[in-house]
Coordinates of C-alpha atoms in Angstrom, one line a residue:
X1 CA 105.1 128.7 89.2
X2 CA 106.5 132.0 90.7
X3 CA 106.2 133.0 94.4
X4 CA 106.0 136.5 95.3
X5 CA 108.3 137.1 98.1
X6 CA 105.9 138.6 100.7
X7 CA 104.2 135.5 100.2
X8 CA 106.7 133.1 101.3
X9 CA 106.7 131.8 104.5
X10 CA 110.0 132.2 106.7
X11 CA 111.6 128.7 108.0
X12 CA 113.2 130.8 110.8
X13 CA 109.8 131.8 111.4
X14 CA 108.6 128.5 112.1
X15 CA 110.9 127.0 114.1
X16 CA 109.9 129.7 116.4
X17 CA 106.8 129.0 115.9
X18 CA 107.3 125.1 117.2
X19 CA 109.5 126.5 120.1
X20 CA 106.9 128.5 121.5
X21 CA 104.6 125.2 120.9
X22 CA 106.7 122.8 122.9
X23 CA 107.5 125.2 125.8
X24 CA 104.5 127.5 125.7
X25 CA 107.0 130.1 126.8
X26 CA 108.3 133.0 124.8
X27 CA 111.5 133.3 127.0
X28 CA 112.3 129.4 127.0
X29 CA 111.5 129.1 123.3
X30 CA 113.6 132.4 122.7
X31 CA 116.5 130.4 124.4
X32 CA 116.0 127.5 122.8
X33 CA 116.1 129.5 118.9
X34 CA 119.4 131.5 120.4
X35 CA 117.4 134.6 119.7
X36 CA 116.1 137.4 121.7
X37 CA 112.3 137.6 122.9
X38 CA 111.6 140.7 121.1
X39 CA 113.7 138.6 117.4
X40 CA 110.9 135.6 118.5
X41 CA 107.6 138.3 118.9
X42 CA 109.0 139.6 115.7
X43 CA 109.2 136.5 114.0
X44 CA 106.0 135.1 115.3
X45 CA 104.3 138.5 114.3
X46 CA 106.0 138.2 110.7
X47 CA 104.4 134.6 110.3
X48 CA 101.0 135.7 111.1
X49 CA 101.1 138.7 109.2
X50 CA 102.3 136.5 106.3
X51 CA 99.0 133.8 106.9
X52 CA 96.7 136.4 107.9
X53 CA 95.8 134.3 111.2
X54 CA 96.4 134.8 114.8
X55 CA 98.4 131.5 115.5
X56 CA 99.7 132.1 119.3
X57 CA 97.2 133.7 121.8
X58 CA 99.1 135.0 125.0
X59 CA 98.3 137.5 128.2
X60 CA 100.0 138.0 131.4
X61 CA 99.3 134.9 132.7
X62 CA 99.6 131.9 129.9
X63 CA 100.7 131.5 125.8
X64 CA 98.1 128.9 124.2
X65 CA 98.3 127.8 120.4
X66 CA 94.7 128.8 118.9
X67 CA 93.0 125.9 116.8
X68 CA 94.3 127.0 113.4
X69 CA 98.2 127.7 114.7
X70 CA 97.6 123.8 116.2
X71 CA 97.1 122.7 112.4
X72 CA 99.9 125.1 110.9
X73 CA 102.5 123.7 113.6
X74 CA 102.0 120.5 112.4
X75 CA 103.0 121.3 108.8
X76 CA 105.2 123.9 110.0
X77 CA 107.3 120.8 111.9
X78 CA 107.2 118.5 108.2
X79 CA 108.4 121.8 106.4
X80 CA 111.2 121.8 109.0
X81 CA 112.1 118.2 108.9
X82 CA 112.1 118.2 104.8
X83 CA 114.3 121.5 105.1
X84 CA 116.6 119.4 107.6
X85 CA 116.5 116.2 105.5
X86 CA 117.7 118.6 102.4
X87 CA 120.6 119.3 104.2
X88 CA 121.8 116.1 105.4
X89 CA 120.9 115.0 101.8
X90 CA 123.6 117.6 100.1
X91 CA 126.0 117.0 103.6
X92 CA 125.9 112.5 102.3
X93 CA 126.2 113.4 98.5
X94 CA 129.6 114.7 99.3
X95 CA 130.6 111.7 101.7
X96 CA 127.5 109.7 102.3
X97 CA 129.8 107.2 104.6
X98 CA 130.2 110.1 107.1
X99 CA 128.6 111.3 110.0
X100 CA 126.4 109.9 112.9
X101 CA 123.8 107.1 111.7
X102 CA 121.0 106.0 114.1
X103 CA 120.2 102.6 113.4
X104 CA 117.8 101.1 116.2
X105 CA 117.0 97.5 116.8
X106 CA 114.6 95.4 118.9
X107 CA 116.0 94.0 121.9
X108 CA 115.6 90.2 120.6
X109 CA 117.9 91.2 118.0
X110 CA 120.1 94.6 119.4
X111 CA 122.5 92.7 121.7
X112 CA 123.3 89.4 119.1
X113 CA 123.8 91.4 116.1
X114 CA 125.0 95.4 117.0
X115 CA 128.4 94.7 118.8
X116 CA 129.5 92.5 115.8
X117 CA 128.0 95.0 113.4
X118 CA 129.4 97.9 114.9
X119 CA 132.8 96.7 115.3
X120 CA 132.7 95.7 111.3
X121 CA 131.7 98.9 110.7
X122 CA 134.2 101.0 112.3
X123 CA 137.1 99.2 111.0
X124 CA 135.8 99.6 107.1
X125 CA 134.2 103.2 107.8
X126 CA 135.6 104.8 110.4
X127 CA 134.1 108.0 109.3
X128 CA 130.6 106.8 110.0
X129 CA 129.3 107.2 113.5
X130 CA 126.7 104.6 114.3
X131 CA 124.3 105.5 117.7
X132 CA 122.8 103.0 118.6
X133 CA 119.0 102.6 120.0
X134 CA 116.9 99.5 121.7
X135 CA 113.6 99.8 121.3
X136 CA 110.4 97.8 120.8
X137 CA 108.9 97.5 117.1
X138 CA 106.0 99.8 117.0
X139 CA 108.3 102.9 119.0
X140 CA 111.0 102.3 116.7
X141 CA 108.7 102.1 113.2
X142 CA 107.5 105.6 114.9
X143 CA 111.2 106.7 115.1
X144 CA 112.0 106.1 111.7
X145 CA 108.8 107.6 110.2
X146 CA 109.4 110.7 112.0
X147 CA 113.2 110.9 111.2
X148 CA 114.8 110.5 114.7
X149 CA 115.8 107.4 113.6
X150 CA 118.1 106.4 110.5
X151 CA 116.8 102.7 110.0
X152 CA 115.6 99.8 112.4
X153 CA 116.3 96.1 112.6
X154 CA 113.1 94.1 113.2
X155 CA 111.5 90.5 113.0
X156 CA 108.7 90.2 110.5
X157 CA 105.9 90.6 110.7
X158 CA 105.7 94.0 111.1
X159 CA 102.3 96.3 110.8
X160 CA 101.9 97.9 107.6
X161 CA 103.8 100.9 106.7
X162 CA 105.0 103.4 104.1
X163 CA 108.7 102.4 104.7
X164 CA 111.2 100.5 103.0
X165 CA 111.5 96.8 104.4
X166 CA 114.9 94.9 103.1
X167 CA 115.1 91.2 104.0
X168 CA 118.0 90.2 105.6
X169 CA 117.6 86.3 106.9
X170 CA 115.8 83.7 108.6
X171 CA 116.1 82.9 112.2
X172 CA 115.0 80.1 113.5
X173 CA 112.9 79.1 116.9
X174 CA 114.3 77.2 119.3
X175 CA 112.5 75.2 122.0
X176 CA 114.1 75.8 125.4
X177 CA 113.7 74.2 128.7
X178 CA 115.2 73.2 131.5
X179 CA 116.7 69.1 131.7
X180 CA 114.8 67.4 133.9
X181 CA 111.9 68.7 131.8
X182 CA 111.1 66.5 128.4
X183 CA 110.7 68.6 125.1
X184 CA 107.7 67.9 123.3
X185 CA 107.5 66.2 120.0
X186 CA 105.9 69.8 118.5
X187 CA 105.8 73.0 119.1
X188 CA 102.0 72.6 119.3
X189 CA 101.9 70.6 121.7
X190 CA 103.7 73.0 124.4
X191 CA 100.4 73.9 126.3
X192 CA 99.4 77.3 126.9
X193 CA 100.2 76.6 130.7
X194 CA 103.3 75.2 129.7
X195 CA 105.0 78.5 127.7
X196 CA 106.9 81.2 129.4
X197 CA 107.3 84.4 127.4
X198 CA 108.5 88.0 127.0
X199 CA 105.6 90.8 127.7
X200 CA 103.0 92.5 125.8
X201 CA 105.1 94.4 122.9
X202 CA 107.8 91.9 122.1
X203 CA 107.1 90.4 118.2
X204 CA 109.1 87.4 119.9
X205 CA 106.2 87.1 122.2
X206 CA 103.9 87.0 118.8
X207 CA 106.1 84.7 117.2
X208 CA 105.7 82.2 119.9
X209 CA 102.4 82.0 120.0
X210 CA 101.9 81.6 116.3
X211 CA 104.7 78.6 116.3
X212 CA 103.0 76.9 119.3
X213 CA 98.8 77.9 117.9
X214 CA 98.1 79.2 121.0
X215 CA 95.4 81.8 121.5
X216 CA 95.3 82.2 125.0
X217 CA 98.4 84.2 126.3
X218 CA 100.2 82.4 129.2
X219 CA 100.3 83.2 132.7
X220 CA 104.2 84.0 133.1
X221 CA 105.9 86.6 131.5
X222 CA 108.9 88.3 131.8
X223 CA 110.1 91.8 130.7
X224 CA 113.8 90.8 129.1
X225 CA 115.5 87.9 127.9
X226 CA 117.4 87.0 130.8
X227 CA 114.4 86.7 133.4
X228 CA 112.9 84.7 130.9
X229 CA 115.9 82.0 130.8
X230 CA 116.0 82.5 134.9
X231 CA 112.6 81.2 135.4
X232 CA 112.6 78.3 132.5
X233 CA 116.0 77.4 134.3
X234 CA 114.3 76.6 137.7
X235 CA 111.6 74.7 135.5
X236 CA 108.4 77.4 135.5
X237 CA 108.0 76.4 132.3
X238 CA 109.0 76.1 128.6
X239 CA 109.9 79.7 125.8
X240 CA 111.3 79.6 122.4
X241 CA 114.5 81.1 121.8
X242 CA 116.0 82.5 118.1
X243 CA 118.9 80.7 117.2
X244 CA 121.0 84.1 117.0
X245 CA 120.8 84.4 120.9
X246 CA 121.7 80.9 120.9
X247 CA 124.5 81.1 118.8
X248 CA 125.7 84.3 120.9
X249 CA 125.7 82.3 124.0
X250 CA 122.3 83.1 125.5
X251 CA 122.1 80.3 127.4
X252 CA 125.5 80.7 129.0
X253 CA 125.5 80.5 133.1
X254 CA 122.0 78.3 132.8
X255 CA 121.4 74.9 132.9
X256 CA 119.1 74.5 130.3
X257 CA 118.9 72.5 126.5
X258 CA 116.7 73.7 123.7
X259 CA 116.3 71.8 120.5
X260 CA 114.7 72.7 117.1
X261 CA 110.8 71.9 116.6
X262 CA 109.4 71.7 113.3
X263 CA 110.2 75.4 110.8
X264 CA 109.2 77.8 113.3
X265 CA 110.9 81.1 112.6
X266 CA 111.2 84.7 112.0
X267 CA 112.4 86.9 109.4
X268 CA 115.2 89.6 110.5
X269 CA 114.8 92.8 108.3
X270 CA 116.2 96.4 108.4
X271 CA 113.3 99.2 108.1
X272 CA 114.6 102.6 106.6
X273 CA 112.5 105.4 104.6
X274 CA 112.8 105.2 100.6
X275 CA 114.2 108.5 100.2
X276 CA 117.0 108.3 102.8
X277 CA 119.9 110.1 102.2
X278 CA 122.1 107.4 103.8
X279 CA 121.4 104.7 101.2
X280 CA 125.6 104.0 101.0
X281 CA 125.1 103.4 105.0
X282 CA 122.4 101.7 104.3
X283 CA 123.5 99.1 101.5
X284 CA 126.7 98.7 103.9
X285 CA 124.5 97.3 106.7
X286 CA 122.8 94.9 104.5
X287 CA 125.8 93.8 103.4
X288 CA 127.3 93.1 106.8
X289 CA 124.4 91.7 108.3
X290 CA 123.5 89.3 105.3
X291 CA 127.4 88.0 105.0
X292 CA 128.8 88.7 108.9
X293 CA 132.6 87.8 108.9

């Protein structure tokens, strides 16, 4: 198919376009482009000439995106992140081990596995430069699918999406408690009363409640890890640990035990999109985190 050239629509255009949207200022978003306000009207004119629609409505007073210039900025921002994904693409088929990687993680996982996996990877590829994010499942899922994020580490089960999920390992559940407190037999037989766990948002949280069949959620929760191990320390109650925090020393400066009930678990995975560009980066994680040395 041929495209005349009148009928093409400008890139530059519409990155202006989605810096007048987010500030909703012609002078700010002519900042932010590094243009002029009169190379912005221009380019903003241009684009509306070039759809025959009046995308941007402004007076003295306000700027305000009309109905239809809502619906082109949102395909005008996936035009501009598959014209920025085409450049990184060309930028890794040169050196695909180079340049900043964002891998995010949950914060059940995050400080166990990145400072081990960042230290193997900047002694085999010190041209890569891994940033690092700790975020909760759903927010970092969002990350990825919208490109601010490289690839995640998360605990399955995760809610259904369009990216690419690679197993890594099993991690198992751990009963914790403090000593004068005796473990149960089961993990189902820690009452609802009984359990002590991480907020609303934490797959940990989910995990623990499947291993133990409760329904109900308990009535103490804590917002990180260590608050969680503070109050199971002084005996509030009983939480389920993975053994990778264990392992890591966790439990370090507490006087608690844990022991393992039954096959509880969780399976760690790393989230990425299909078409990334950074598949060498990637396939390097997978290694590192499914043979650590």
């Amino acid at each position: 198919m041929s495209y005349k050239p009148q009928d093409l629509v400008s890139l530059r255009h519409l990155s202006y376009l989605a810096a007048v949207a987010d500030t909703l200022n012609f002078t700010r978003a002519a900042e932010r482009c590094f243009v002029t306000q009169s190379t912005l009207s221009g380019g903003i004119a241009e684009l509306e000439r070039t759809l025959a629609t009046t995308l941007i409505e402004r007076d003295r007073k306000s700027v305000r995106m009309t109905d239809i210039g809502l619906d082109v900025l949102e395909r005008a921002r996936h035009l501009l992140a598959a014209s920025s994904e085409l450049k990184q693409f060309v930028k890794h088929r040169r050196n695909p081990m180079q340049g900043v990687f964002v891998l995010g993680a949950i914060p059940t996982i995050a400080p166990y596995l990145l400072p081990r996996l960042l230290q193997n990877m900047h002694r085999q590829f010190p041209e890569c430069e891994l940033h690092l994010r700790e975020m909760q499942t759903e927010p970092l899922l969002t990350a990825i699918e919208q490109g601010d994020v490289d690839a995640g580490l998360v605990a399955l089960p995760m809610r259904e999406t369009k990216l690419q999920c690679l197993t890594l390992f099993e991690d198992e559940l751990y009963a914790v408690c403090a000593p004068q407190r005796p473990l149960p037999q089961k993990l189902a037989h820690i009452k609802a009363q009984d359990l002590i766990l991480l907020g609303e948002g934490h797959c940990l949280r989910d995990h623990a409640l499947q291993a133990c069949k409760v329904i109900k959620a308990p009535k103490l929760e804590a917002s990180s890890l260590t608050t969680l191990l503070a109050m199971v320390a002084v005996d509030m109650g009983v939480t389920l640990l993975p053994k990778m925090a264990i392992e890591a020393g966790a439990l370090k400066g507490f006087k608690l035990r844990s022991a393992l009930l039954g096959n509880a678990r969780r399976t760690v995975a790393l989230v990425t999109h299909h078409s990334s560009s950074r598949r060498a980066v990637v396939e390097s994680l997978c290694a590192q985190l499914r043979n650590p040395k």
